[in-house]
Short mmCIF file of N, CA and C in Angstrom, two decimals:
data_model
loop_
_atom_site.label_atom_id
_atom_site.label_comp_id
_atom_site.label_asym_id
_atom_site.label_seq_id
_atom_site.Cartn_x
_atom_site.Cartn_y
_atom_site.Cartn_z
N UNK A 1 -14.45 14.81 18.09
CA UNK A 1 -13.28 14.10 17.82
C UNK A 1 -13.27 12.69 17.88
N UNK A 2 -12.44 12.32 16.95
CA UNK A 2 -12.25 10.78 16.73
C UNK A 2 -10.93 10.29 17.23
N UNK A 3 -10.81 9.07 18.38
CA UNK A 3 -9.65 8.61 18.54
C UNK A 3 -9.06 7.97 17.50
N UNK A 4 -7.61 8.62 17.07
CA UNK A 4 -7.00 8.25 16.04
C UNK A 4 -6.68 6.92 15.95
N UNK A 5 -6.08 6.16 17.35
CA UNK A 5 -5.89 4.88 17.46
C UNK A 5 -6.96 3.88 17.43
N UNK A 6 -8.33 4.42 17.41
CA UNK A 6 -9.56 3.83 17.15
C UNK A 6 -9.71 3.63 15.27
N UNK A 7 -9.25 4.39 14.63
CA UNK A 7 -9.34 4.03 13.33
C UNK A 7 -8.87 2.63 12.64
N UNK A 8 -9.44 2.51 11.71
CA UNK A 8 -8.93 1.42 10.98
C UNK A 8 -7.37 1.50 10.43
N UNK A 9 -6.70 0.34 10.54
CA UNK A 9 -5.20 0.85 10.46
C UNK A 9 -5.06 1.36 8.65
N UNK A 10 -5.77 1.07 8.02
CA UNK A 10 -5.58 1.71 6.48
C UNK A 10 -6.16 3.18 6.48
N UNK A 11 -6.72 3.65 7.38
CA UNK A 11 -7.50 4.73 7.60
C UNK A 11 -6.37 5.78 8.35
N UNK A 12 -5.85 4.92 9.28
CA UNK A 12 -4.86 5.63 10.40
C UNK A 12 -3.45 5.90 9.10
N UNK A 13 -2.92 5.07 8.34
CA UNK A 13 -2.31 5.23 7.45
C UNK A 13 -2.37 6.31 6.60
N UNK A 14 -3.67 6.73 5.90
CA UNK A 14 -3.80 7.87 4.96
C UNK A 14 -3.78 8.97 5.78
N UNK A 15 -4.09 9.08 7.11
CA UNK A 15 -4.05 10.37 7.99
C UNK A 15 -2.69 10.42 8.11
N UNK A 16 -1.76 9.41 8.45
CA UNK A 16 -0.23 9.46 8.71
C UNK A 16 0.34 9.77 7.59
N UNK A 17 0.14 9.49 6.48
CA UNK A 17 0.64 9.99 5.21
C UNK A 17 0.22 11.53 4.64
N UNK A 18 -0.80 11.91 5.13
CA UNK A 18 -1.33 13.33 4.64
C UNK A 18 -0.77 13.97 5.55
N UNK A 19 -0.54 13.79 7.31
CA UNK A 19 0.43 14.87 8.04
C UNK A 19 1.48 15.08 7.70
N UNK A 20 2.24 13.81 7.02
CA UNK A 20 3.61 13.85 6.52
C UNK A 20 3.80 14.61 5.50
N UNK A 21 3.11 14.42 4.62
CA UNK A 21 3.50 15.38 3.20
C UNK A 21 3.21 17.06 3.81
N UNK A 22 2.22 17.32 4.87
CA UNK A 22 1.98 18.71 5.10
C UNK A 22 3.24 19.37 5.76
N UNK A 23 3.86 18.08 6.67
CA UNK A 23 5.23 18.81 7.18
C UNK A 23 6.20 18.94 6.31
N UNK A 24 6.25 17.89 5.65
CA UNK A 24 7.66 17.70 4.78
C UNK A 24 7.84 18.81 3.78
N UNK A 25 6.22 19.32 3.28
CA UNK A 25 6.45 20.13 1.87
C UNK A 25 6.28 21.68 2.63
N UNK A 26 5.91 21.84 4.19
CA UNK A 26 5.55 23.01 4.24
C UNK A 26 4.47 23.81 3.56
N UNK A 27 3.73 23.15 3.61
CA UNK A 27 2.39 23.62 2.65
C UNK A 27 0.84 23.24 4.00
N UNK A 28 0.01 24.17 3.74
CA UNK A 28 -1.05 24.56 4.50
C UNK A 28 -1.96 23.42 5.02
N UNK A 29 -1.99 22.14 3.74
CA UNK A 29 -2.67 21.01 4.08
C UNK A 29 -1.79 19.92 3.39
N UNK A 30 -1.96 18.73 3.87
CA UNK A 30 -1.43 17.46 3.21
C UNK A 30 -2.91 16.50 3.24
N UNK A 31 -2.83 15.82 2.20
CA UNK A 31 -3.83 14.78 1.84
C UNK A 31 -3.31 13.43 1.28
N UNK A 32 -4.26 12.72 1.82
CA UNK A 32 -4.06 11.13 1.00
C UNK A 32 -5.16 10.60 0.61
N UNK A 33 -5.42 9.66 -0.37
CA UNK A 33 -6.54 9.07 -0.89
C UNK A 33 -6.03 7.44 -0.90
N UNK A 34 -6.75 6.56 -1.14
CA UNK A 34 -6.73 5.27 -1.10
C UNK A 34 -7.51 4.74 -2.23
N UNK A 35 -7.49 4.30 -3.26
CA UNK A 35 -8.06 3.69 -4.51
C UNK A 35 -8.58 2.13 -4.08
N UNK A 36 -9.58 1.74 -5.07
CA UNK A 36 -10.03 0.55 -4.99
C UNK A 36 -9.22 -0.54 -4.82
N UNK A 37 -7.88 -0.51 -5.32
CA UNK A 37 -6.91 -1.65 -5.10
C UNK A 37 -5.85 -1.38 -4.05
N UNK A 38 -6.29 -0.42 -2.80
CA UNK A 38 -5.54 -0.31 -1.86
C UNK A 38 -4.27 0.80 -2.06
N UNK A 39 -4.11 1.25 -3.28
CA UNK A 39 -2.59 2.09 -3.66
C UNK A 39 -3.39 3.46 -2.91
N UNK A 40 -2.01 4.22 -2.28
CA UNK A 40 -2.43 5.19 -1.70
C UNK A 40 -1.71 6.54 -2.89
N UNK A 41 -2.25 7.77 -2.60
CA UNK A 41 -1.58 8.66 -3.33
C UNK A 41 -1.77 9.94 -2.32
N UNK A 42 -0.54 10.61 -2.40
CA UNK A 42 -0.01 11.66 -1.16
C UNK A 42 0.26 12.95 -2.01
N UNK A 43 -0.21 13.97 -1.33
CA UNK A 43 -0.05 15.23 -1.92
C UNK A 43 -0.31 16.30 -0.76
N UNK A 44 0.44 17.78 -1.56
CA UNK A 44 0.33 18.69 -0.40
C UNK A 44 -0.41 19.63 -1.51
N UNK A 45 -0.73 21.06 -1.06
CA UNK A 45 -1.42 22.24 -1.44
C UNK A 45 -0.32 22.57 -2.64
N UNK A 46 -1.04 22.96 -3.70
CA UNK A 46 -0.09 23.38 -4.82
C UNK A 46 -1.06 24.73 -4.82
N UNK A 47 0.44 25.84 -5.28
CA UNK A 47 -0.25 27.11 -4.85
C UNK A 47 0.92 27.96 -5.95
N UNK A 48 0.81 27.59 -7.12
CA UNK A 48 1.54 28.48 -8.15
C UNK A 48 1.14 29.59 -8.69
N UNK A 49 1.47 30.68 -9.14
CA UNK A 49 0.74 31.60 -9.79
C UNK A 49 -0.33 31.10 -10.84
N UNK A 50 0.16 30.09 -11.66
CA UNK A 50 -0.85 29.91 -12.63
C UNK A 50 -2.09 28.55 -12.23
N UNK A 51 -1.82 27.82 -11.14
CA UNK A 51 -2.49 26.84 -10.65
C UNK A 51 -2.35 26.57 -9.23
N UNK A 52 -3.88 26.52 -8.77
CA UNK A 52 -3.82 26.34 -6.96
C UNK A 52 -5.06 25.36 -6.95
N UNK A 53 -4.45 24.47 -6.25
CA UNK A 53 -5.18 23.17 -6.02
C UNK A 53 -4.99 22.71 -4.70
N UNK A 54 -6.00 22.67 -3.85
CA UNK A 54 -5.80 21.95 -2.81
C UNK A 54 -4.96 20.71 -2.54
N UNK A 55 -4.75 20.24 -1.40
CA UNK A 55 -3.97 19.07 -1.19
C UNK A 55 -4.80 18.12 -1.77
N UNK A 56 -6.29 17.95 -1.25
CA UNK A 56 -7.34 16.75 -1.51
C UNK A 56 -7.55 16.60 -2.82
N UNK A 57 -7.24 17.88 -3.73
CA UNK A 57 -7.45 17.72 -5.42
C UNK A 57 -6.67 17.35 -5.85
N UNK A 58 -5.22 17.75 -5.43
CA UNK A 58 -4.09 17.26 -5.96
C UNK A 58 -3.78 15.54 -5.62
N UNK A 59 -4.38 15.19 -4.72
CA UNK A 59 -4.37 14.00 -4.31
C UNK A 59 -5.20 12.95 -5.28
N UNK A 60 -6.65 13.21 -5.39
CA UNK A 60 -7.41 13.04 -6.58
C UNK A 60 -6.84 13.13 -7.75
N UNK A 61 -6.24 13.66 -8.29
CA UNK A 61 -5.90 14.05 -9.51
C UNK A 61 -4.63 12.95 -9.78
N UNK A 62 -4.11 13.35 -8.88
CA UNK A 62 -2.85 11.74 -8.81
C UNK A 62 -3.65 10.32 -9.21
N UNK A 63 -4.28 10.38 -8.16
CA UNK A 63 -4.96 9.08 -8.29
C UNK A 63 -5.75 8.87 -10.16
N UNK A 64 -6.30 9.68 -10.42
CA UNK A 64 -6.85 9.55 -11.48
C UNK A 64 -5.72 9.33 -12.74
N UNK A 65 -4.64 10.26 -12.65
CA UNK A 65 -3.32 10.33 -13.78
C UNK A 65 -2.77 8.90 -13.42
N UNK A 66 -3.05 8.05 -12.45
CA UNK A 66 -2.44 6.81 -12.35
C UNK A 66 -3.17 5.77 -12.52
N UNK A 67 -4.60 6.16 -13.30
CA UNK A 67 -5.37 4.77 -13.48
C UNK A 67 -6.70 4.44 -12.26
N UNK A 68 -6.59 5.29 -11.04
CA UNK A 68 -7.75 4.55 -10.19
C UNK A 68 -8.92 4.61 -10.73
N UNK A 69 -9.88 3.77 -10.58
CA UNK A 69 -11.15 3.47 -11.16
C UNK A 69 -12.26 4.26 -10.11
N UNK A 70 -11.85 4.33 -8.90
CA UNK A 70 -12.56 4.59 -7.62
C UNK A 70 -11.72 5.00 -6.50
N UNK A 71 -12.31 5.66 -5.49
CA UNK A 71 -11.64 5.95 -3.73
C UNK A 71 -12.33 4.95 -3.22
N UNK A 72 -11.46 4.68 -1.96
CA UNK A 72 -12.43 3.93 -0.71
C UNK A 72 -12.45 4.85 0.26
N UNK A 73 -11.42 5.83 0.30
CA UNK A 73 -11.27 6.78 1.53
C UNK A 73 -10.11 7.66 1.21
N UNK A 74 -10.11 9.02 1.73
CA UNK A 74 -9.54 10.28 1.71
C UNK A 74 -9.43 10.82 3.17
N UNK A 75 -8.19 11.56 3.28
CA UNK A 75 -7.90 12.04 4.45
C UNK A 75 -7.22 13.29 4.09
N UNK A 76 -7.47 14.43 5.02
CA UNK A 76 -6.94 15.92 4.54
C UNK A 76 -6.65 16.00 6.21
N UNK A 77 -5.45 16.79 5.88
CA UNK A 77 -4.95 17.31 7.75
C UNK A 77 -4.87 19.01 7.22
N UNK A 78 -5.50 19.46 8.12
CA UNK A 78 -5.67 20.84 8.06
C UNK A 78 -6.12 21.71 8.88
N UNK A 79 -5.90 23.27 9.03
CA UNK A 79 -6.43 23.53 10.01
C UNK A 79 -7.72 24.13 10.04
N UNK A 80 -8.46 23.93 8.91
CA UNK A 80 -10.09 23.90 8.83
C UNK A 80 -10.50 22.98 9.32
N UNK A 81 -11.67 23.18 9.67
CA UNK A 81 -12.80 22.20 10.73
C UNK A 81 -13.37 21.20 10.04
N UNK A 82 -13.29 21.52 8.51
CA UNK A 82 -14.20 20.27 7.71
C UNK A 82 -13.55 20.36 6.59
N UNK A 83 -13.52 19.67 5.60
CA UNK A 83 -13.14 19.41 3.93
C UNK A 83 -14.17 20.38 3.34
N UNK A 84 -13.70 21.36 2.47
CA UNK A 84 -14.49 22.35 1.56
C UNK A 84 -15.28 21.55 0.25
N UNK A 85 -16.37 22.13 0.27
CA UNK A 85 -17.45 21.38 -0.65
C UNK A 85 -16.47 21.29 -2.07
N UNK A 86 -15.20 21.86 -2.42
CA UNK A 86 -14.66 21.40 -3.71
C UNK A 86 -13.76 20.39 -3.53
N UNK A 87 -13.39 20.36 -2.09
CA UNK A 87 -12.65 19.07 -1.73
C UNK A 87 -13.37 17.83 -1.78
N UNK A 88 -14.62 17.98 -1.28
CA UNK A 88 -15.57 16.71 -1.12
C UNK A 88 -16.11 16.38 -2.62
N UNK A 89 -16.40 17.34 -3.53
CA UNK A 89 -16.35 17.15 -4.73
C UNK A 89 -15.51 16.44 -5.73
N UNK A 90 -14.41 16.59 -5.30
CA UNK A 90 -13.30 15.99 -6.09
C UNK A 90 -13.22 14.65 -5.51
N UNK A 91 -13.30 14.37 -4.41
CA UNK A 91 -13.58 12.95 -3.73
C UNK A 91 -14.81 12.11 -4.44
N UNK A 92 -16.06 12.72 -4.37
CA UNK A 92 -17.25 12.20 -4.68
C UNK A 92 -17.15 11.80 -6.37
N UNK A 93 -16.56 12.51 -7.27
CA UNK A 93 -16.23 12.30 -8.57
C UNK A 93 -15.73 11.08 -8.93
N UNK A 94 -14.83 10.61 -7.95
CA UNK A 94 -13.91 9.50 -8.20
C UNK A 94 -14.62 8.45 -7.20
N UNK A 95 -15.21 8.71 -5.91
CA UNK A 95 -15.58 7.74 -5.02
C UNK A 95 -16.95 7.59 -5.06
N UNK A 96 -17.50 8.44 -5.31
CA UNK A 96 -18.93 8.30 -5.06
C UNK A 96 -19.60 9.11 -3.98
N UNK A 97 -20.58 9.48 -3.44
CA UNK A 97 -21.15 10.28 -2.43
C UNK A 97 -20.66 9.80 -1.05
N UNK A 98 -20.91 7.88 -0.94
CA UNK A 98 -20.65 7.83 0.27
C UNK A 98 -19.11 7.63 0.74
N UNK A 99 -18.01 7.78 0.20
CA UNK A 99 -16.78 7.70 -0.04
C UNK A 99 -16.34 8.67 1.61
N UNK A 100 -15.72 8.02 2.17
CA UNK A 100 -15.60 8.57 3.66
C UNK A 100 -14.18 9.73 3.34
N UNK A 101 -14.36 11.02 3.86
CA UNK A 101 -13.19 11.86 4.11
C UNK A 101 -12.80 12.24 5.46
N UNK A 102 -11.91 11.64 5.99
CA UNK A 102 -11.51 12.17 7.40
C UNK A 102 -10.64 13.33 7.33
N UNK A 103 -11.09 14.33 8.19
CA UNK A 103 -10.49 15.60 8.80
C UNK A 103 -9.80 15.63 9.72
N UNK A 104 -8.42 15.72 9.70
CA UNK A 104 -7.62 15.84 10.94
C UNK A 104 -7.05 17.22 11.24
N UNK A 105 -6.48 17.31 12.09
CA UNK A 105 -5.79 18.26 12.75
C UNK A 105 -4.23 18.23 12.34
N UNK A 106 -3.49 19.39 12.55
CA UNK A 106 -2.03 18.99 12.09
C UNK A 106 -1.47 18.18 13.03
N UNK A 107 -1.96 17.85 14.09
CA UNK A 107 -1.28 16.84 15.00
C UNK A 107 -2.12 15.37 14.69
N UNK A 108 -2.83 15.32 13.88
CA UNK A 108 -2.94 13.94 13.23
C UNK A 108 -4.21 13.69 13.73
N UNK A 109 -4.72 14.33 14.75
CA UNK A 109 -5.98 13.69 15.59
C UNK A 109 -7.15 13.99 14.66
N UNK A 110 -8.20 12.94 14.11
CA UNK A 110 -9.16 13.38 13.21
C UNK A 110 -10.61 13.83 14.12
N UNK A 111 -10.81 14.89 13.28
CA UNK A 111 -11.64 16.11 14.11
C UNK A 111 -13.29 15.48 13.97
N UNK A 112 -13.22 15.03 12.53
CA UNK A 112 -14.36 14.23 12.27
C UNK A 112 -14.21 13.58 10.96
N UNK A 113 -15.39 12.79 10.12
CA UNK A 113 -15.52 12.00 9.33
C UNK A 113 -16.44 12.44 8.56
N UNK A 114 -16.35 13.00 7.37
CA UNK A 114 -17.80 13.37 6.54
C UNK A 114 -17.72 12.38 5.20
N UNK A 115 -18.88 12.64 4.70
CA UNK A 115 -18.94 11.80 3.42
C UNK A 115 -18.76 12.86 2.23
N UNK A 116 -18.14 12.33 1.34
CA UNK A 116 -18.23 13.00 -0.13
C UNK A 116 -19.18 13.75 -0.74
N UNK A 117 -20.34 12.81 -0.21
CA UNK A 117 -21.88 13.15 -0.92
C UNK A 117 -22.35 14.56 -0.99
#
């Protein structure tokens, strides 16, 4: 586990935004990504009959749709122990293999940081 208070303030911000999205929308996961200009994109899980996206995939899609060229970091708040391979692939597609993905518990405590690679 990572002491969330020891995180860089910008990383702490995306974890907080992801946690808020999860709670506000009552979805299994919340996510946030930060692009190369410092803009953030926040999303929750999408679970429609015809469309299913994880929160992190949705946040990456929002960044792409808004014109982001790269990602600096990503965060997901989830019950899962780590980010899925599909989530890491979405982050890697826009941010590259070294992009950090912070995986936090629903209480906001960062369990681990992995790379998108």
